[in-house]
Short mmCIF file of C-alpha atoms in Angstrom, two decimals:
data_model
loop_
_atom_site.label_atom_id
_atom_site.label_comp_id
_atom_site.label_asym_id
_atom_site.label_seq_id
_atom_site.Cartn_x
_atom_site.Cartn_y
_atom_site.Cartn_z
CA UNK X 3 12.73 -11.13 -19.64
CA UNK X 4 15.95 -9.38 -20.62
CA UNK X 5 17.92 -7.34 -18.11
CA UNK X 6 18.04 -3.57 -17.81
CA UNK X 7 21.66 -3.49 -18.97
CA UNK X 8 20.62 -5.08 -22.26
CA UNK X 9 17.76 -2.61 -22.70
CA UNK X 10 20.03 0.32 -21.91
CA UNK X 11 22.72 -0.87 -24.31
CA UNK X 12 20.23 -1.17 -27.17
CA UNK X 13 18.77 2.26 -26.48
CA UNK X 14 22.25 3.79 -26.27
CA UNK X 15 23.26 2.33 -29.64
CA UNK X 16 20.16 3.72 -31.35
CA UNK X 17 20.42 7.13 -29.70
CA UNK X 18 23.73 7.45 -31.55
CA UNK X 19 22.18 6.36 -34.87
CA UNK X 20 20.61 9.18 -36.89
CA UNK X 21 18.58 6.58 -38.80
CA UNK X 22 16.60 5.75 -35.65
CA UNK X 23 13.56 7.71 -34.54
CA UNK X 24 11.63 7.72 -31.28
CA UNK X 25 8.18 8.44 -29.96
CA UNK X 26 6.64 8.47 -26.50
CA UNK X 27 2.97 8.72 -25.61
CA UNK X 28 -0.32 7.01 -26.21
CA UNK X 29 -2.84 6.47 -29.01
CA UNK X 30 -3.84 9.95 -30.13
CA UNK X 31 -1.05 11.84 -28.37
CA UNK X 32 2.62 11.23 -29.08
CA UNK X 33 5.83 13.22 -29.02
CA UNK X 34 8.40 12.29 -31.66
CA UNK X 35 12.15 12.79 -31.65
CA UNK X 36 14.64 12.42 -34.48
CA UNK X 37 17.79 14.19 -35.58
CA UNK X 38 19.44 14.85 -38.91
CA UNK X 39 22.88 13.57 -39.93
CA UNK X 40 25.42 16.15 -38.81
CA UNK X 41 22.95 17.94 -36.52
CA UNK X 42 24.66 18.97 -33.26
CA UNK X 43 23.45 16.91 -30.30
CA UNK X 44 24.34 16.19 -26.72
CA UNK X 45 24.07 12.92 -24.85
CA UNK X 46 23.95 12.10 -21.19
CA UNK X 47 24.90 8.59 -20.12
CA UNK X 48 24.98 8.29 -16.37
CA UNK X 49 23.18 6.28 -13.68
CA UNK X 50 19.48 7.08 -13.86
CA UNK X 51 19.70 9.09 -17.09
CA UNK X 52 20.30 8.17 -20.73
CA UNK X 53 19.34 10.93 -23.14
CA UNK X 54 19.99 12.72 -26.42
CA UNK X 55 19.00 16.32 -27.12
CA UNK X 56 19.28 18.80 -29.98
CA UNK X 57 18.13 22.40 -30.31
CA UNK X 58 14.80 21.00 -31.57
CA UNK X 59 13.97 18.37 -28.96
CA UNK X 60 15.14 15.39 -26.96
CA UNK X 61 14.41 11.91 -25.66
CA UNK X 62 15.54 10.59 -22.30
CA UNK X 63 15.19 7.44 -20.24
CA UNK X 64 15.44 6.92 -16.50
CA UNK X 65 14.75 3.72 -14.59
CA UNK X 66 14.33 0.83 -17.02
CA UNK X 67 13.35 -1.83 -14.50
CA UNK X 68 10.51 -3.96 -15.82
CA UNK X 69 10.76 -2.64 -19.38
CA UNK X 70 10.02 -5.25 -22.02
CA UNK X 71 11.16 -4.69 -25.61
CA UNK X 72 8.71 -5.94 -28.21
CA UNK X 73 9.42 -5.76 -31.95
CA UNK X 74 6.56 -5.79 -34.45
CA UNK X 75 5.62 -4.91 -38.02
CA UNK X 76 2.40 -3.80 -39.70
CA UNK X 77 1.27 -3.62 -43.31
CA UNK X 78 0.54 -0.06 -44.44
CA UNK X 79 -0.20 1.18 -47.94
CA UNK X 80 1.89 -0.94 -50.29
CA UNK X 81 4.68 -1.43 -47.76
CA UNK X 82 5.14 -1.91 -44.04
CA UNK X 83 6.13 -0.14 -40.85
CA UNK X 84 8.19 -1.52 -38.01
CA UNK X 85 9.00 -0.54 -34.45
CA UNK X 86 10.30 -1.80 -31.10
CA UNK X 87 7.89 -0.97 -28.28
CA UNK X 88 9.17 -0.16 -24.81
CA UNK X 89 6.45 -1.76 -22.71
CA UNK X 90 5.67 -1.74 -19.00
CA UNK X 91 3.29 -4.03 -17.12
CA UNK X 92 -0.26 -2.68 -16.97
CA UNK X 93 0.03 -2.39 -13.21
CA UNK X 94 3.24 -0.36 -13.38
CA UNK X 95 2.71 2.02 -16.31
CA UNK X 96 0.04 4.41 -14.99
CA UNK X 97 0.89 8.07 -14.63
CA UNK X 98 -1.17 10.68 -12.77
CA UNK X 99 -4.18 10.77 -15.16
CA UNK X 100 -5.05 14.36 -14.24
CA UNK X 101 -8.17 15.65 -16.00
CA UNK X 102 -7.75 19.39 -15.44
CA UNK X 103 -4.98 21.87 -16.20
CA UNK X 104 -2.55 21.58 -13.27
CA UNK X 105 0.57 23.56 -12.38
CA UNK X 106 3.41 21.26 -11.33
CA UNK X 107 6.15 23.80 -10.61
CA UNK X 108 9.74 24.00 -11.90
CA UNK X 109 10.73 21.06 -14.10
CA UNK X 110 13.52 19.42 -12.10
CA UNK X 111 13.54 16.48 -14.51
CA UNK X 112 14.17 18.54 -17.65
CA UNK X 113 16.56 16.94 -20.14
CA UNK X 114 18.65 20.13 -20.42
CA UNK X 115 19.94 22.12 -17.41
CA UNK X 116 18.75 25.41 -18.91
CA UNK X 117 15.14 24.23 -18.83
CA UNK X 118 14.87 23.25 -15.17
CA UNK X 119 13.56 26.67 -14.13
CA UNK X 120 10.67 26.45 -16.60
CA UNK X 121 7.23 25.91 -15.07
CA UNK X 122 5.58 22.62 -15.95
CA UNK X 123 1.82 22.38 -16.49
CA UNK X 124 -0.04 19.11 -16.94
CA UNK X 125 -2.62 19.65 -19.69
CA UNK X 126 -5.02 17.32 -17.91
CA UNK X 127 -5.77 14.94 -20.77
CA UNK X 128 -6.21 11.96 -18.44
CA UNK X 129 -4.15 9.49 -20.47
CA UNK X 130 -2.96 6.27 -18.86
CA UNK X 131 0.74 5.83 -19.58
CA UNK X 132 1.82 9.44 -20.17
CA UNK X 133 1.41 12.86 -18.58
CA UNK X 134 1.07 15.35 -21.43
CA UNK X 135 2.57 18.65 -20.29
CA UNK X 136 3.85 21.99 -21.49
CA UNK X 137 6.77 23.92 -20.00
CA UNK X 138 7.31 27.65 -20.14
CA UNK X 139 9.28 30.49 -18.60
CA UNK X 140 7.09 33.12 -20.32
CA UNK X 141 5.46 35.22 -17.56
CA UNK X 142 2.46 36.08 -19.74
CA UNK X 143 1.74 32.44 -20.58
CA UNK X 144 2.29 31.35 -16.99
CA UNK X 145 -0.25 33.94 -15.84
CA UNK X 146 -2.75 32.86 -18.48
CA UNK X 147 -2.43 29.21 -17.52
CA UNK X 148 -2.65 29.90 -13.80
CA UNK X 149 -5.90 31.76 -14.45
CA UNK X 150 -7.37 28.60 -16.01
CA UNK X 151 -5.82 26.03 -13.65
CA UNK X 152 -8.26 23.51 -12.25
CA UNK X 153 -10.43 23.54 -15.38
CA UNK X 154 -10.59 21.16 -18.32
CA UNK X 155 -8.93 22.48 -21.45
CA UNK X 156 -12.11 21.57 -23.29
CA UNK X 157 -14.44 23.44 -20.94
CA UNK X 158 -16.38 26.18 -22.80
CA UNK X 159 -14.71 29.56 -22.41
CA UNK X 160 -11.33 28.14 -21.37
CA UNK X 161 -8.69 30.24 -23.12
CA UNK X 162 -5.72 28.08 -22.09
CA UNK X 163 -5.44 26.10 -25.30
CA UNK X 164 -5.48 29.22 -27.44
CA UNK X 165 -2.76 30.75 -25.28
CA UNK X 166 -0.66 27.57 -25.55
CA UNK X 167 -0.93 27.40 -29.35
CA UNK X 168 -0.11 31.09 -29.69
CA UNK X 169 2.94 30.94 -27.42
CA UNK X 170 4.34 27.59 -28.63
CA UNK X 171 5.92 26.44 -25.35
CA UNK X 172 7.96 23.27 -24.95
CA UNK X 173 5.86 20.12 -25.01
CA UNK X 174 6.95 17.56 -22.44
CA UNK X 175 5.55 14.01 -22.50
CA UNK X 176 6.43 12.07 -19.36
CA UNK X 177 6.14 8.31 -18.80
CA UNK X 178 7.41 6.03 -16.03
CA UNK X 179 10.40 5.03 -18.14
CA UNK X 180 11.38 8.45 -19.47
CA UNK X 181 10.28 11.55 -21.33
CA UNK X 182 10.27 13.20 -24.75
CA UNK X 183 10.57 16.97 -25.14
CA UNK X 184 9.83 19.08 -28.22
CA UNK X 185 11.14 22.64 -28.47
CA UNK X 186 9.93 23.56 -31.95
CA UNK X 187 6.89 25.84 -32.39
CA UNK X 188 3.37 24.40 -32.42
CA UNK X 189 1.98 24.57 -35.96
CA UNK X 190 -1.41 26.26 -36.43
CA UNK X 191 -4.51 24.08 -36.65
CA UNK X 192 -4.37 24.16 -40.46
CA UNK X 193 -0.57 23.87 -40.64
CA UNK X 194 1.80 20.94 -41.08
CA UNK X 195 4.04 19.63 -38.35
CA UNK X 196 7.64 20.81 -38.76
CA UNK X 197 10.33 18.44 -39.90
CA UNK X 198 12.13 16.96 -36.93
CA UNK X 199 10.81 16.63 -33.39
CA UNK X 200 7.08 17.37 -33.10
CA UNK X 201 3.93 16.33 -31.28
CA UNK X 202 0.47 15.12 -32.25
CA UNK X 203 -2.48 15.58 -29.90
CA UNK X 204 -5.74 14.41 -31.47
CA UNK X 205 -8.71 14.61 -29.08
CA UNK X 206 -10.94 12.46 -31.29
CA UNK X 207 -8.46 9.58 -30.99
CA UNK X 208 -7.84 10.16 -27.29
CA UNK X 209 -11.55 9.67 -26.68
CA UNK X 210 -11.21 6.07 -27.87
CA UNK X 211 -9.31 5.24 -24.68
CA UNK X 212 -6.90 3.01 -26.60
CA UNK X 213 -3.31 2.75 -25.40
CA UNK X 214 -1.88 1.90 -28.83
CA UNK X 215 -2.76 1.49 -32.50
CA UNK X 216 -4.96 -1.41 -33.53
CA UNK X 217 -2.26 -2.62 -35.94
CA UNK X 218 0.31 -3.06 -33.18
CA UNK X 219 0.53 -6.38 -31.37
CA UNK X 220 1.50 -5.98 -27.73
CA UNK X 221 2.28 -8.75 -25.23
CA UNK X 222 -0.64 -9.55 -22.95
CA UNK X 223 -0.55 -7.61 -19.70
CA UNK X 224 1.79 -4.91 -21.06
CA UNK X 225 1.31 -1.35 -22.30
CA UNK X 226 3.60 0.37 -24.84
CA UNK X 227 4.91 3.65 -23.40
CA UNK X 228 7.48 4.55 -26.05
CA UNK X 229 8.80 3.25 -29.35
CA UNK X 230 12.13 2.97 -31.07
CA UNK X 231 11.74 3.10 -34.87
CA UNK X 232 15.00 1.90 -36.46
CA UNK X 233 16.03 2.85 -39.98
CA UNK X 234 13.59 1.45 -42.56
CA UNK X 235 14.85 -0.43 -45.62
CA UNK X 236 12.58 1.41 -48.08
CA UNK X 237 12.10 4.97 -46.81
CA UNK X 238 13.87 7.68 -44.89
CA UNK X 239 12.74 9.38 -41.69
CA UNK X 240 10.40 11.69 -43.60
CA UNK X 241 8.74 8.79 -45.38
CA UNK X 242 10.46 9.46 -48.70
CA UNK X 243 11.21 6.26 -50.67
CA UNK X 244 14.73 5.14 -51.42
CA UNK X 245 16.40 2.04 -52.86
CA UNK X 246 16.06 -1.12 -50.80
CA UNK X 247 18.58 -1.09 -47.94
CA UNK X 248 19.38 -4.71 -47.21
CA UNK X 249 21.52 -3.83 -44.20
CA UNK X 250 18.63 -1.96 -42.55
CA UNK X 251 16.30 -4.84 -43.38
CA UNK X 252 18.60 -7.41 -41.80
CA UNK X 253 19.14 -5.20 -38.77
CA UNK X 254 15.43 -5.16 -38.00
CA UNK X 255 15.13 -8.88 -38.73
CA UNK X 256 17.71 -9.41 -36.00
CA UNK X 257 15.68 -7.27 -33.59
CA UNK X 258 12.50 -9.13 -34.53
CA UNK X 259 14.12 -12.51 -33.97
CA UNK X 260 15.25 -11.39 -30.54
CA UNK X 261 12.29 -9.34 -29.34
CA UNK X 262 9.37 -10.25 -31.59
CA UNK X 263 6.43 -12.61 -31.16
CA UNK X 264 7.74 -16.17 -31.71
CA UNK X 265 4.50 -17.35 -33.34
CA UNK X 266 4.61 -14.56 -35.93
CA UNK X 267 8.29 -15.16 -36.64
CA UNK X 268 7.54 -18.85 -37.14
CA UNK X 269 4.67 -17.99 -39.48
CA UNK X 270 6.92 -15.87 -41.70
CA UNK X 271 9.55 -18.60 -41.68
CA UNK X 272 7.00 -21.21 -42.74
CA UNK X 273 5.78 -19.04 -45.59
CA UNK X 274 9.35 -18.47 -46.78
CA UNK X 275 10.05 -22.22 -46.73
CA UNK X 276 6.84 -22.95 -48.62
CA UNK X 277 7.62 -20.42 -51.36
CA UNK X 278 11.24 -21.60 -51.61
CA UNK X 279 9.96 -25.16 -52.03
CA UNK X 280 7.70 -24.03 -54.88
CA UNK X 281 4.39 -24.70 -53.11
CA UNK X 282 1.23 -23.04 -54.34
CA UNK X 283 -0.61 -20.79 -51.86
CA UNK X 284 -3.59 -23.15 -51.60
CA UNK X 285 -1.50 -25.64 -49.61
CA UNK X 286 -0.69 -23.01 -46.98
CA UNK X 287 -3.14 -22.62 -44.12
CA UNK X 288 -4.31 -19.01 -43.90
CA UNK X 289 -3.57 -17.43 -40.51
CA UNK X 290 -6.66 -17.14 -38.33
CA UNK X 291 -5.61 -14.17 -36.22
CA UNK X 292 -5.51 -10.59 -37.39
CA UNK X 293 -1.85 -10.26 -36.47
CA UNK X 294 -1.04 -13.52 -38.21
CA UNK X 295 -2.67 -12.28 -41.42
CA UNK X 296 -0.76 -9.03 -41.07
CA UNK X 297 2.56 -10.82 -40.54
CA UNK X 298 1.99 -12.84 -43.70
CA UNK X 299 1.17 -9.70 -45.68
CA UNK X 300 4.33 -8.01 -44.42
CA UNK X 301 6.40 -11.07 -45.33
CA UNK X 302 5.02 -11.16 -48.89
CA UNK X 303 5.87 -7.50 -49.40
CA UNK X 304 9.37 -8.08 -48.06
CA UNK X 305 9.82 -11.20 -50.20
CA UNK X 306 9.62 -9.04 -53.31
CA UNK X 307 13.17 -7.92 -52.48
CA UNK X 308 14.78 -11.27 -51.74
CA UNK X 309 14.82 -12.78 -55.21
CA UNK X 310 11.62 -14.84 -54.92
CA UNK X 311 10.02 -15.97 -58.17
CA UNK X 312 7.74 -13.08 -59.15
CA UNK X 313 5.06 -15.25 -60.72
CA UNK X 314 4.78 -17.48 -57.69
CA UNK X 315 4.98 -14.52 -55.32
CA UNK X 316 2.19 -12.87 -57.30
CA UNK X 317 -0.04 -15.88 -56.72
CA UNK X 318 0.65 -15.81 -52.98
CA UNK X 319 0.02 -12.07 -52.80
CA UNK X 320 -3.27 -12.47 -54.64
CA UNK X 321 -4.29 -15.12 -52.11
CA UNK X 322 -3.12 -13.47 -48.89
CA UNK X 323 -2.52 -9.76 -49.49
CA UNK X 324 -5.80 -8.43 -50.82
CA UNK X 325 -5.34 -4.91 -49.56
CA UNK X 326 -8.81 -3.69 -50.34
CA UNK X 327 -10.40 -6.49 -48.31
CA UNK X 328 -9.11 -5.44 -44.89
CA UNK X 329 -8.47 -2.02 -43.38
CA UNK X 330 -4.82 -1.34 -42.64
CA UNK X 331 -5.87 -0.24 -39.17
CA UNK X 332 -9.22 -0.64 -37.49
CA UNK X 333 -9.02 2.79 -35.92
CA UNK X 334 -6.54 5.14 -37.61
CA UNK X 335 -3.32 5.17 -39.66
CA UNK X 336 -0.38 3.58 -37.91
CA UNK X 337 1.33 6.44 -36.04
CA UNK X 338 4.40 4.47 -35.03
CA UNK X 339 6.35 4.16 -38.24
CA UNK X 340 8.36 6.41 -40.54
#
């Protein structure tokens, strides 16, 4: 287990990198933070608080004791996603799990001083590792929410959700290790999320009770509470493709070597050695685990950029990366990548 100073140093470095993105939440409800190159931002780096905020949102971390960093990759579409999960032990990650709309009072933990007078309301979604809240100083919205406090948002006749969507208050997702805040308006039900910081709350996925996507390996006994998504070698923060960025690729390889699953790293290394030696795919034992198969698929897609023989690589891909044969995710598209 690495120390909190190491975790803090890594987070600090990536908070200063506009190529890195962040999310905090659970499967079916996440808040995302990112910033554009040149966008004004403020950081706080003091005992008990490490944060970055813009006019559109912010991410902040508090106590990092017990946090385990865990790097992983997943095959999606014709490429791959990657992330570093900030995990806590199952016994230490639980938040309040409220199931009704609850007023919490002024938000003393707000990332920006000007927001501390805003009134925080827990939406009562009952999720394990995150309290999903909204914050407002609007007297009309406060009155509307107080009138519905103590009821489920999904109870027939409850007008709270309509009032929230219409007013577009700050969304505040709070975990044991930190919080993510989004200040941009809430898009309508048929609208697209704005570029930059935004939230996703999908009740149909929340009902699954999952704590993370099926494509994401997580160390046994741990729960991912937030994710760092470093710059991707093939696409920008909006998912738009660009030329292969070898520096970004190597940067994540370094993170994976340090914080990834050793067995999956060894599997990718073995496949690379086999291809370099000119071996046919039929001499390579197919991984038995789902995550092993996924790691091999990711490696083969990455190998297309390292100068591997295309004919041989094609044979390996035909043997081990049959994309139509296995769903990219057993539950829903991977929400943790660019």
